[in-house]
Coordinates of N, CA, C and O in Angstrom, one line a residue:
X46 N -51.7 -70.0 68.6 CA -50.7 -70.1 67.6 C -49.6 -69.0 67.8 O -48.5 -69.2 67.5
X47 N -50.0 -67.8 68.4 CA -49.1 -66.8 68.6 C -48.0 -67.3 69.6 O -46.8 -66.9 69.5
X48 N -48.4 -68.1 70.6 CA -47.5 -68.6 71.6 C -46.4 -69.5 71.0 O -45.2 -69.4 71.3
X49 N -46.8 -70.3 70.0 CA -45.9 -71.2 69.3 C -44.9 -70.4 68.4 O -43.7 -70.7 68.4
X50 N -45.4 -69.3 67.8 CA -44.5 -68.5 67.0 C -43.5 -67.9 67.8 O -42.3 -67.8 67.4
X51 N -43.9 -67.4 69.0 CA -42.9 -66.8 69.9 C -41.9 -67.8 70.4 O -40.7 -67.5 70.4
X52 N -42.4 -69.0 70.7 CA -41.5 -70.0 71.2 C -40.5 -70.5 70.1 O -39.3 -70.7 70.3
X53 N -41.0 -70.5 68.8 CA -40.1 -70.9 67.7 C -39.0 -69.8 67.4 O -38.0 -70.1 66.8
X54 N -39.3 -68.6 67.8 CA -38.3 -67.5 67.6 C -37.3 -67.3 68.7 O -36.4 -66.5 68.5
X55 N -37.5 -67.9 69.8 CA -36.6 -67.8 70.9 C -35.1 -68.1 70.6 O -34.2 -67.4 70.9
X56 N -34.9 -69.2 69.8 CA -33.5 -69.5 69.5 C -32.8 -68.4 68.7 O -31.6 -68.2 68.8
X57 N -33.5 -67.6 67.9 CA -33.0 -66.5 67.2 C -32.3 -65.5 68.1 O -31.2 -65.1 67.9
X58 N -33.0 -65.1 69.1 CA -32.5 -64.1 70.0 C -31.4 -64.6 70.9 O -30.4 -63.9 71.1
X59 N -31.5 -65.8 71.4 CA -30.5 -66.4 72.2 C -29.1 -66.6 71.4 O -28.1 -66.3 72.0
X60 N -29.3 -67.0 70.2 CA -28.1 -67.2 69.4 C -27.4 -65.8 69.2 O -26.2 -65.7 69.2
X61 N -28.1 -64.8 68.9 CA -27.6 -63.5 68.7 C -26.8 -63.0 70.0 O -25.8 -62.4 69.9
X62 N -27.5 -63.2 71.1 CA -26.9 -62.8 72.4 C -25.5 -63.5 72.6 O -24.5 -62.8 72.9
X63 N -25.5 -64.8 72.4 CA -24.2 -65.5 72.7 C -23.2 -65.2 71.6 O -22.0 -65.1 71.9
X64 N -23.6 -65.1 70.4 CA -22.6 -64.8 69.3 C -22.0 -63.4 69.5 O -20.8 -63.3 69.3
X65 N -22.7 -62.4 69.9 CA -22.1 -61.1 70.1 C -21.0 -61.2 71.2 O -20.0 -60.5 71.1
X66 N -21.3 -61.9 72.3 CA -20.2 -62.0 73.3 C -19.0 -62.8 72.8 O -17.9 -62.4 73.0
X67 N -19.2 -63.8 72.0 CA -18.1 -64.6 71.5 C -17.3 -63.8 70.5 O -16.1 -63.7 70.6
X68 N -18.0 -63.1 69.6 CA -17.3 -62.3 68.5 C -16.6 -61.2 69.2 O -15.4 -60.8 68.8
X69 N -17.2 -60.5 70.2 CA -16.5 -59.4 70.9 C -15.2 -59.9 71.5 O -14.3 -59.1 71.6
X70 N -15.2 -61.1 72.0 CA -13.9 -61.5 72.7 C -12.9 -62.0 71.6 O -11.7 -62.0 71.9
X71 N -13.3 -62.3 70.4 CA -12.4 -62.7 69.3 C -11.7 -61.5 68.6 O -10.7 -61.7 68.0
X72 N -12.4 -60.4 68.6 CA -11.9 -59.2 67.8 C -10.5 -58.7 68.1 O -9.9 -58.2 67.2
X73 N -10.0 -58.8 69.3 CA -8.6 -58.4 69.5 C -7.6 -59.3 68.8 O -6.5 -59.0 68.6
X74 N -8.0 -60.5 68.5 CA -7.1 -61.5 68.0 C -7.3 -61.9 66.5 O -6.4 -62.4 65.9
X75 N -8.5 -61.6 66.0 CA -8.9 -62.0 64.6 C -9.2 -60.7 63.8 O -9.9 -59.8 64.3
X76 N -8.7 -60.6 62.6 CA -9.0 -59.5 61.7 C -10.5 -59.4 61.4 O -11.2 -60.4 61.2
X77 N -11.0 -58.1 61.4 CA -12.4 -57.9 61.1 C -12.8 -58.4 59.7 O -13.9 -58.8 59.5
X78 N -11.8 -58.5 58.9 CA -12.1 -59.0 57.5 C -12.6 -60.4 57.5 O -13.6 -60.7 56.9
X79 N -12.0 -61.2 58.3 CA -12.4 -62.6 58.4 C -13.8 -62.8 59.1 O -14.6 -63.6 58.7
X80 N -13.9 -62.0 60.2 CA -15.2 -62.1 60.9 C -16.4 -61.6 60.1 O -17.5 -62.1 60.0
X81 N -16.1 -60.4 59.4 CA -17.2 -59.8 58.6 C -17.5 -60.7 57.4 O -18.7 -61.0 57.1
X82 N -16.5 -61.2 56.7 CA -16.8 -62.1 55.5 C -17.4 -63.4 56.0 O -18.4 -63.9 55.4
X83 N -17.0 -63.9 57.1 CA -17.6 -65.2 57.6 C -19.0 -65.0 58.1 O -19.8 -65.8 57.9
X84 N -19.3 -63.8 58.7 CA -20.6 -63.5 59.1 C -21.6 -63.4 57.9 O -22.7 -64.0 57.9
X85 N -21.2 -62.8 56.8 CA -22.0 -62.7 55.6 C -22.2 -64.1 55.0 O -23.2 -64.4 54.4
X86 N -21.1 -64.9 55.0 CA -21.2 -66.3 54.5 C -22.2 -67.1 55.3 O -23.0 -67.9 54.7
X87 N -22.3 -66.9 56.6 CA -23.3 -67.6 57.4 C -24.7 -67.1 57.1 O -25.6 -67.9 57.0
X88 N -24.9 -65.8 56.9 CA -26.2 -65.3 56.5 C -26.6 -65.9 55.1 O -27.8 -66.3 55.0
X89 N -25.7 -66.1 54.2 CA -25.9 -66.7 52.9 C -26.4 -68.1 53.1 O -27.5 -68.5 52.5
X90 N -25.8 -68.9 53.9 CA -26.2 -70.3 54.2 C -27.6 -70.3 54.8 O -28.4 -71.1 54.4
X91 N -27.8 -69.5 55.8 CA -29.1 -69.5 56.5 C -30.2 -69.1 55.6 O -31.3 -69.7 55.6
X92 N -30.0 -68.1 54.7 CA -31.0 -67.6 53.8 C -31.3 -68.7 52.8 O -32.5 -68.9 52.4
X93 N -30.3 -69.4 52.3 CA -30.5 -70.5 51.4 C -31.3 -71.6 52.0 O -32.2 -72.2 51.3
X94 N -31.1 -71.9 53.3 CA -31.9 -72.9 53.9 C -33.4 -72.4 54.0 O -34.3 -73.2 53.8
X95 N -33.6 -71.2 54.3 CA -34.9 -70.6 54.4 C -35.6 -70.6 53.1 O -36.9 -70.7 53.0
X96 N -34.9 -70.5 52.0 CA -35.5 -70.5 50.6 C -36.1 -71.9 50.3 O -37.0 -72.0 49.5
X97 N -35.6 -72.9 50.9 CA -36.1 -74.3 50.7 C -37.1 -74.7 51.7 O -37.6 -75.8 51.6
X98 N -37.4 -73.9 52.7 CA -38.4 -74.2 53.7 C -39.7 -73.6 53.4 O -40.0 -72.5 53.6
X99 N -40.6 -74.5 52.8 CA -41.9 -73.9 52.4 C -43.1 -74.4 53.2 O -44.2 -73.9 53.1
X100 N -42.9 -75.4 54.1 CA -44.1 -75.9 54.8 C -43.7 -76.0 56.3 O -42.6 -75.9 56.7
X101 N -44.8 -76.2 57.1 CA -44.6 -76.2 58.6 C -43.7 -77.4 59.0 O -43.0 -77.3 60.0
X102 N -43.7 -78.5 58.3 CA -43.0 -79.7 58.7 C -41.5 -79.5 58.5 O -40.7 -80.4 58.8
X103 N -41.0 -78.4 57.9 CA -39.6 -78.2 57.7 C -38.9 -77.4 58.8 O -37.8 -76.9 58.7
X104 N -39.7 -77.1 59.9 CA -39.1 -76.3 61.0 C -37.8 -76.8 61.5 O -36.8 -76.1 61.6
X105 N -37.8 -78.1 62.0 CA -36.6 -78.6 62.6 C -35.5 -78.9 61.6 O -34.3 -78.9 61.9
X106 N -35.9 -79.3 60.4 CA -34.8 -79.6 59.4 C -34.2 -78.4 58.7 O -33.1 -78.5 58.2
X107 N -35.0 -77.3 58.5 CA -34.5 -76.2 57.8 C -34.6 -74.9 58.5 O -33.6 -74.1 58.5
X108 N -35.7 -74.6 59.1 CA -35.9 -73.2 59.7 C -35.1 -73.1 60.9 O -34.4 -72.0 61.1
X109 N -35.1 -74.0 61.8 CA -34.4 -73.9 63.1 C -32.9 -73.8 62.8 O -32.2 -72.9 63.3
X110 N -32.2 -74.7 62.0 CA -30.8 -74.4 61.7 C -30.6 -73.1 61.0 O -29.6 -72.4 61.2
X111 N -31.5 -72.7 60.1 CA -31.4 -71.4 59.4 C -31.4 -70.3 60.4 O -30.6 -69.3 60.2
X112 N -32.3 -70.3 61.4 CA -32.3 -69.3 62.4 C -31.0 -69.2 63.2 O -30.4 -68.1 63.4
X113 N -30.4 -70.3 63.5 CA -29.2 -70.4 64.3 C -28.0 -69.9 63.4 O -27.2 -69.0 63.8
X114 N -27.9 -70.4 62.2 CA -26.8 -70.0 61.3 C -26.9 -68.5 60.9 O -25.9 -67.8 61.0
X115 N -28.1 -68.1 60.4 CA -28.2 -66.7 59.9 C -28.1 -65.7 61.1 O -27.5 -64.6 60.9
X116 N -28.6 -66.0 62.2 CA -28.5 -65.1 63.3 C -27.0 -65.0 63.8 O -26.6 -63.9 64.1
X117 N -26.3 -66.1 63.8 CA -24.9 -66.1 64.2 C -24.2 -65.2 63.2 O -23.3 -64.4 63.5
X118 N -24.5 -65.3 61.9 CA -23.8 -64.5 60.9 C -24.2 -63.0 61.0 O -23.3 -62.2 60.8
X119 N -25.4 -62.7 61.3 CA -25.8 -61.3 61.4 C -25.1 -60.7 62.6 O -24.6 -59.5 62.5
X120 N -25.1 -61.4 63.7 CA -24.4 -60.9 64.9 C -22.9 -60.7 64.7 O -22.3 -59.7 65.1
X121 N -22.3 -61.7 64.0 CA -20.9 -61.6 63.7 C -20.6 -60.4 62.8 O -19.6 -59.7 63.0
X122 N -21.4 -60.2 61.8 CA -21.2 -59.1 60.8 C -21.4 -57.8 61.5 O -20.7 -56.8 61.3
X123 N -22.4 -57.7 62.4 CA -22.7 -56.4 63.1 C -21.6 -56.0 64.0 O -21.1 -54.9 63.9
X124 N -21.1 -57.0 64.8 CA -20.1 -56.6 65.8 C -18.8 -56.3 65.1 O -18.1 -55.4 65.4
X125 N -18.4 -57.2 64.1 CA -17.1 -57.0 63.4 C -17.1 -55.7 62.6 O -16.1 -55.0 62.5
X126 N -18.2 -55.4 62.0 CA -18.3 -54.1 61.2 C -18.2 -52.9 62.1 O -17.5 -51.9 61.7
X127 N -18.9 -53.0 63.2 CA -18.8 -51.9 64.1 C -17.4 -51.7 64.7 O -16.8 -50.6 64.7
X128 N -16.7 -52.8 65.0 CA -15.4 -52.7 65.5 C -14.4 -52.3 64.4 O -13.5 -51.5 64.7
X129 N -14.6 -52.8 63.2 CA -13.7 -52.4 62.1 C -13.8 -50.9 61.8 O -12.8 -50.2 61.6
X130 N -15.0 -50.3 61.9 CA -15.1 -48.9 61.7 C -14.5 -48.1 62.9 O -13.8 -47.1 62.6
X131 N -14.6 -48.6 64.1 CA -14.1 -47.8 65.2 C -12.5 -48.0 65.3 O -11.9 -47.2 65.9
X132 N -12.0 -49.1 64.7 CA -10.6 -49.3 64.7 C -9.9 -48.5 63.6 O -8.7 -48.4 63.6
X133 N -10.6 -48.1 62.6 CA -10.0 -47.4 61.4 C -9.1 -46.3 61.8 O -8.0 -46.2 61.2
X134 N -9.4 -45.4 62.7 CA -8.4 -44.3 63.0 C -7.1 -44.8 63.7 O -6.1 -44.1 63.7
X135 N -7.1 -46.1 64.2 CA -5.9 -46.6 64.9 C -4.8 -46.8 63.9 O -3.6 -46.9 64.3
X136 N -5.2 -47.0 62.6 CA -4.1 -47.2 61.6 C -3.5 -45.9 61.1 O -2.5 -46.0 60.4
X137 N -4.0 -44.8 61.5 CA -3.4 -43.5 61.1 C -3.0 -42.8 62.3 O -3.8 -42.3 63.1
X138 N -1.7 -42.6 62.6 CA -1.2 -42.0 63.8 C -1.6 -40.5 63.9 O -1.5 -39.9 65.0
X139 N -2.0 -39.8 62.8 CA -2.4 -38.4 62.9 C -3.8 -38.2 63.4 O -4.2 -37.1 63.6
X140 N -4.6 -39.2 63.5 CA -6.0 -39.1 64.0 C -6.1 -39.5 65.4 O -5.6 -40.6 65.8
X141 N -6.7 -38.7 66.3 CA -7.0 -39.1 67.6 C -8.3 -39.9 67.7 O -9.3 -39.4 67.4
X142 N -8.2 -41.2 68.1 CA -9.4 -42.0 68.1 C -10.5 -41.5 69.0 O -11.7 -41.7 68.8
X143 N -10.1 -40.8 70.1 CA -11.1 -40.3 71.0 C -11.9 -39.2 70.4 O -13.0 -38.9 70.9
X144 N -11.4 -38.5 69.5 CA -12.1 -37.4 68.8 C -13.0 -37.9 67.7 O -13.9 -37.2 67.3
X145 N -12.7 -39.0 67.1 CA -13.4 -39.5 65.9 C -14.4 -40.5 66.2 O -15.2 -40.8 65.3
X146 N -14.5 -41.1 67.4 CA -15.4 -42.2 67.6 C -16.9 -41.8 67.5 O -17.7 -42.6 67.1
X147 N -17.2 -40.6 68.0 CA -18.6 -40.2 67.9 C -19.1 -40.1 66.5 O -20.2 -40.4 66.1
X148 N -18.2 -39.5 65.6 CA -18.6 -39.3 64.2 C -18.7 -40.7 63.5 O -19.6 -40.9 62.8
X149 N -17.8 -41.6 63.9 CA -17.8 -42.9 63.3 C -19.1 -43.7 63.7 O -19.7 -44.3 62.9
X150 N -19.4 -43.5 65.0 CA -20.6 -44.2 65.5 C -21.9 -43.6 64.8 O -22.8 -44.4 64.5
X151 N -21.9 -42.3 64.6 CA -23.1 -41.7 63.9 C -23.2 -42.2 62.5 O -24.3 -42.5 62.0
X152 N -22.1 -42.3 61.8 CA -22.1 -42.8 60.4 C -22.5 -44.2 60.3 O -23.3 -44.6 59.5
X153 N -22.0 -45.0 61.3 CA -22.4 -46.5 61.3 C -23.9 -46.6 61.6 O -24.6 -47.4 60.9
X154 N -24.4 -45.9 62.5 CA -25.8 -46.0 62.9 C -26.7 -45.5 61.7 O -27.7 -46.1 61.4
X155 N -26.3 -44.4 61.0 CA -27.1 -43.9 59.9 C -27.1 -44.9 58.8 O -28.1 -45.2 58.1
X156 N -25.9 -45.5 58.5 CA -25.8 -46.5 57.4 C -26.6 -47.7 57.7 O -27.3 -48.3 56.8
X157 N -26.6 -48.1 59.0 CA -27.4 -49.3 59.4 C -28.9 -49.0 59.2 O -29.6 -49.9 58.6
X158 N -29.4 -47.9 59.6 CA -30.8 -47.5 59.5 C -31.2 -47.4 58.0 O -32.2 -47.9 57.6
X159 N -30.4 -46.7 57.2 CA -30.8 -46.5 55.8 C -30.7 -47.8 55.1 O -31.6 -48.1 54.3
X160 N -29.6 -48.5 55.3 CA -29.4 -49.8 54.6 C -30.5 -50.8 54.9 O -31.0 -51.5 54.0
X161 N -30.9 -50.9 56.2 CA -32.0 -51.8 56.6 C -33.3 -51.4 55.9 O -34.0 -52.3 55.4
X162 N -33.6 -50.1 55.9 CA -34.8 -49.7 55.2 C -34.9 -50.0 53.8 O -35.9 -50.5 53.2
X163 N -33.8 -49.7 53.1 CA -33.7 -50.0 51.6 C -33.8 -51.5 51.4 O -34.5 -52.0 50.5
X164 N -33.0 -52.3 52.1 CA -33.0 -53.7 51.9 C -34.3 -54.4 52.2 O -34.8 -55.2 51.4
X165 N -35.0 -53.9 53.3 CA -36.3 -54.5 53.6 C -37.3 -54.1 52.5 O -38.2 -54.9 52.1
X166 N -37.2 -52.9 52.0 CA -38.1 -52.4 50.9 C -37.9 -53.3 49.6 O -38.9 -53.6 49.0
X167 N -36.7 -53.6 49.3 CA -36.4 -54.4 48.1 C -37.0 -55.8 48.3 O -37.6 -56.3 47.4
X168 N -36.7 -56.4 49.5 CA -37.3 -57.7 49.7 C -38.8 -57.8 49.7 O -39.4 -58.7 49.1
X169 N -39.4 -56.8 50.2 CA -40.9 -56.7 50.2 C -41.4 -56.5 48.7 O -42.4 -57.2 48.3
X170 N -40.7 -55.7 48.0 CA -41.1 -55.5 46.6 C -41.0 -56.8 45.8 O -41.9 -57.2 45.0
X171 N -39.9 -57.5 46.0 CA -39.7 -58.8 45.3 C -40.7 -59.8 45.7 O -41.4 -60.5 44.9
X172 N -41.0 -59.9 47.0 CA -41.9 -60.9 47.5 C -43.3 -60.6 47.0 O -44.0 -61.5 46.5
X173 N -43.7 -59.3 47.0 CA -45.1 -58.9 46.5 C -45.2 -59.2 45.0 O -46.3 -59.6 44.6
X174 N -44.2 -58.8 44.3 CA -44.3 -59.0 42.8 C -44.4 -60.4 42.4 O -45.2 -60.8 41.6
X175 N -43.6 -61.3 43.0 CA -43.6 -62.7 42.7 C -44.8 -63.4 43.1 O -45.4 -64.2 42.4
X176 N -45.3 -63.1 44.3 CA -46.5 -63.8 44.9 C -47.8 -63.2 44.4 O -48.9 -63.7 44.6
X177 N -47.7 -62.0 43.8 CA -49.0 -61.3 43.4 C -49.8 -60.8 44.5 O -51.0 -60.6 44.4
X178 N -49.2 -60.6 45.7 CA -49.9 -60.1 46.9 C -50.5 -61.2 47.7 O -51.1 -61.0 48.7
X179 N -50.4 -62.5 47.3 CA -51.0 -63.6 48.0 C -50.0 -64.1 49.1 O -49.0 -64.6 48.7
X180 N -50.3 -63.8 50.3 CA -49.4 -64.1 51.4 C -49.2 -65.6 51.6 O -48.3 -66.0 52.3
X181 N -50.1 -66.4 51.1 CA -50.0 -67.9 51.3 C -49.1 -68.5 50.2 O -48.8 -69.7 50.3
X182 N -48.8 -67.7 49.2 CA -47.9 -68.2 48.1 C -46.5 -68.1 48.6 O -45.9 -67.0 48.7
X183 N -45.8 -69.2 48.8 CA -44.4 -69.1 49.3 C -43.4 -68.7 48.2 O -42.2 -68.4 48.6
X184 N -43.8 -68.8 47.0 CA -42.8 -68.4 45.9 C -42.2 -67.0 46.1 O -41.1 -66.8 45.8
X185 N -43.1 -66.1 46.6 CA -42.6 -64.7 46.8 C -41.6 -64.7 47.9 O -40.5 -64.0 47.8
X186 N -41.8 -65.4 49.0 CA -40.9 -65.4 50.1 C -39.6 -66.1 49.6 O -38.5 -65.6 50.0
X187 N -39.7 -67.1 48.8 CA -38.5 -67.8 48.3 C -37.7 -66.9 47.5 O -36.4 -66.9 47.6
X188 N -38.3 -66.1 46.6 CA -37.6 -65.1 45.8 C -36.9 -64.1 46.7 O -35.7 -63.7 46.4
X189 N -37.5 -63.6 47.7 CA -36.9 -62.7 48.7 C -35.7 -63.3 49.3 O -34.7 -62.6 49.5
X190 N -35.8 -64.6 49.7 CA -34.6 -65.2 50.4 C -33.5 -65.4 49.4 O -32.3 -65.3 49.8
X191 N -33.8 -65.7 48.1 CA -32.7 -65.8 47.1 C -32.0 -64.5 46.9 O -30.8 -64.4 46.6
X192 N -32.8 -63.4 47.0 CA -32.2 -62.1 46.8 C -31.2 -61.9 48.0 O -30.1 -61.3 47.8
X193 N -31.6 -62.3 49.2 CA -30.7 -62.1 50.4 C -29.5 -63.0 50.2 O -28.4 -62.6 50.6
X194 N -29.6 -64.2 49.7 CA -28.5 -65.0 49.4 C -27.5 -64.3 48.5 O -26.3 -64.3 48.8
X195 N -28.0 -63.7 47.4 CA -27.1 -63.0 46.5 C -26.5 -61.8 47.2 O -25.3 -61.5 47.0
X196 N -27.2 -61.0 47.9 CA -26.7 -59.9 48.6 C -25.7 -60.2 49.7 O -24.6 -59.6 49.8
X197 N -25.9 -61.3 50.4 CA -24.9 -61.7 51.4 C -23.6 -62.2 50.8 O -22.6 -61.9 51.3
X198 N -23.8 -62.9 49.7 CA -22.5 -63.3 48.9 C -21.7 -62.1 48.5 O -20.5 -62.1 48.6
X199 N -22.4 -61.1 47.9 CA -21.8 -59.9 47.4 C -21.1 -59.2 48.6 O -19.9 -58.7 48.5
X200 N -21.8 -59.1 49.7 CA -21.2 -58.4 50.9 C -20.0 -59.2 51.5 O -19.1 -58.5 51.9
X201 N -20.0 -60.5 51.4 CA -18.9 -61.3 51.9 C -17.7 -61.0 51.1 O -16.6 -60.8 51.6
X202 N -17.8 -61.0 49.8 CA -16.7 -60.7 48.8 C -16.2 -59.3 49.0 O -15.0 -59.0 49.1
X203 N -17.2 -58.3 49.1 CA -16.8 -56.9 49.3 C -16.0 -56.7 50.6 O -15.1 -56.0 50.6
X204 N -16.5 -57.4 51.7 CA -15.7 -57.2 52.9 C -14.3 -57.8 52.8 O -13.4 -57.2 53.3
X205 N -14.2 -58.9 52.2 CA -12.9 -59.6 52.1 C -11.9 -58.7 51.2 O -10.8 -58.6 51.6
X206 N -12.5 -58.1 50.2 CA -11.6 -57.2 49.3 C -11.3 -55.9 49.9 O -10.2 -55.4 50.0
X207 N -12.3 -55.2 50.5 CA -12.2 -53.9 51.0 C -11.4 -53.8 52.3 O -10.8 -52.8 52.6
X208 N -11.4 -54.8 53.1 CA -10.6 -54.8 54.3 C -9.4 -55.6 54.2 O -8.9 -56.2 55.2
X209 N -8.8 -55.8 53.0 CA -7.7 -56.6 52.8 C -6.5 -56.3 53.7 O -5.8 -57.1 54.2
X210 N -6.2 -55.0 53.9 CA -5.0 -54.6 54.6 C -5.4 -54.3 56.1 O -4.5 -53.9 56.8
X211 N -6.6 -54.4 56.5 CA -6.9 -54.1 57.9 C -6.9 -55.3 58.7 O -7.8 -56.1 58.7
X212 N -5.9 -55.4 59.5 CA -5.7 -56.6 60.4 C -5.9 -56.0 61.8 O -6.8 -55.3 62.1
X213 N -5.1 -56.4 62.7 CA -5.1 -56.0 64.1 C -4.3 -54.6 64.1 O -3.2 -54.5 63.5
X214 N -4.9 -53.6 64.6 CA -4.3 -52.3 64.6 C -3.0 -52.3 65.4 O -2.8 -53.0 66.4
X215 N -2.0 -51.5 65.0 CA -0.7 -51.4 65.7 C -0.9 -50.8 67.1 O -1.9 -50.0 67.3
X216 N 0.0 -51.1 68.0 CA 0.0 -50.4 69.3 C 0.3 -49.0 69.2 O 1.1 -48.6 68.4
X217 N -0.4 -48.2 69.9 CA -0.1 -46.7 69.9 C 0.5 -46.3 71.2 O 0.2 -46.9 72.3
X218 N 1.4 -45.4 71.2 CA 2.2 -45.1 72.4 C 1.3 -44.6 73.6 O 1.7 -44.8 74.7
X219 N 0.1 -44.1 73.4 CA -0.7 -43.5 74.5 C -1.8 -44.4 74.9 O -2.6 -44.1 75.7
X220 N -1.9 -45.6 74.3 CA -3.1 -46.5 74.6 C -3.1 -46.9 76.1 O -4.2 -46.8 76.7
X221 N -2.0 -47.3 76.6 CA -2.0 -47.7 78.0 C -2.3 -46.6 79.0 O -3.0 -46.7 80.0
X222 N -1.7 -45.4 78.7 CA -1.9 -44.3 79.6 C -3.3 -43.8 79.6 O -3.9 -43.5 80.6
X223 N -4.0 -43.9 78.4 CA -5.4 -43.5 78.3 C -6.2 -44.4 79.1 O -7.1 -44.0 79.8
X224 N -6.0 -45.7 79.0 CA -6.8 -46.7 79.7 C -6.6 -46.6 81.2 O -7.5 -46.7 82.0
X225 N -5.3 -46.3 81.7 CA -5.0 -46.3 83.1 C -5.6 -45.0 83.7 O -6.1 -45.1 84.8
X226 N -5.5 -43.9 83.1 CA -5.9 -42.6 83.7 C -7.3 -42.2 83.3 O -7.9 -41.4 84.0
X227 N -7.8 -42.8 82.2 CA -9.1 -42.4 81.8 C -9.2 -41.0 81.1 O -10.2 -40.5 80.8
X228 N -8.0 -40.5 80.9 CA -7.9 -39.2 80.2 C -7.3 -39.3 78.8 O -6.5 -40.1 78.6
X229 N -7.8 -38.5 77.9 CA -7.3 -38.5 76.6 C -6.0 -37.8 76.5 O -5.8 -36.7 77.1
X230 N -5.0 -38.4 75.9 CA -3.7 -37.7 75.6 C -3.5 -37.6 74.1 O -3.9 -38.6 73.4
X231 N -3.0 -36.5 73.6 CA -2.8 -36.5 72.2 C -1.8 -37.5 71.7 O -0.9 -37.9 72.3
X232 N -2.1 -38.1 70.5 CA -1.3 -39.1 70.0 C 0.0 -38.5 69.5 O 0.1 -37.4 69.0
X233 N 1.1 -39.2 69.7 CA 2.4 -38.7 69.3 C 2.5 -38.8 67.8 O 2.1 -39.8 67.2
X234 N 3.0 -37.8 67.2 CA 3.2 -37.8 65.8 C 4.5 -38.5 65.5 O 5.5 -38.5 66.2
X235 N 4.5 -39.3 64.4 CA 5.8 -40.0 64.0 C 6.9 -39.0 63.7 O 6.6 -38.0 63.0
X236 N 8.1 -39.3 64.0 CA 9.2 -38.4 63.7 C 9.5 -38.5 62.2 O 9.5 -39.6 61.7
X237 N 9.9 -37.4 61.6 CA 10.2 -37.4 60.2 C 11.6 -37.5 60.0 O 12.5 -37.1 60.6

């Protein structure tokens, strides 16, 4: 049985792998707001499908599409949120992006770890409370998936609203020199 569970989970990993490459190549041309909101919307759809999958015979009709859709959404949200955070200093000419990327990366990683722990704890609490600790009772899992549907919807709206003005960052005068020489040059301050 363990072999079949592993085999059923393979599409999840492969979808994430391909989606990260595709989203990474789209980010120079598409605003992170659309990618992040779209990613959360896909997670919402995948979680809703999983909330309706209660038996083994629903793998191909609900679980498999939910794995593909939700994993695409998670990968899209992860890549676009990471890039949106790293792009943020590009909108302010007074900040040198090369000096701020390590701090931004640390904040992103800490947020990811803390948020994942809190979110998983909430889902486990909901699942246990609803099912009464009976792991064979799918009602608890269904309630956990509905919580994820609500959370993903909230995050999609939050991303669309909070990243309203963040599109593609403007060109900076030293971008090409930095890429060509591999050395950091201070950003030019705008003339007053």
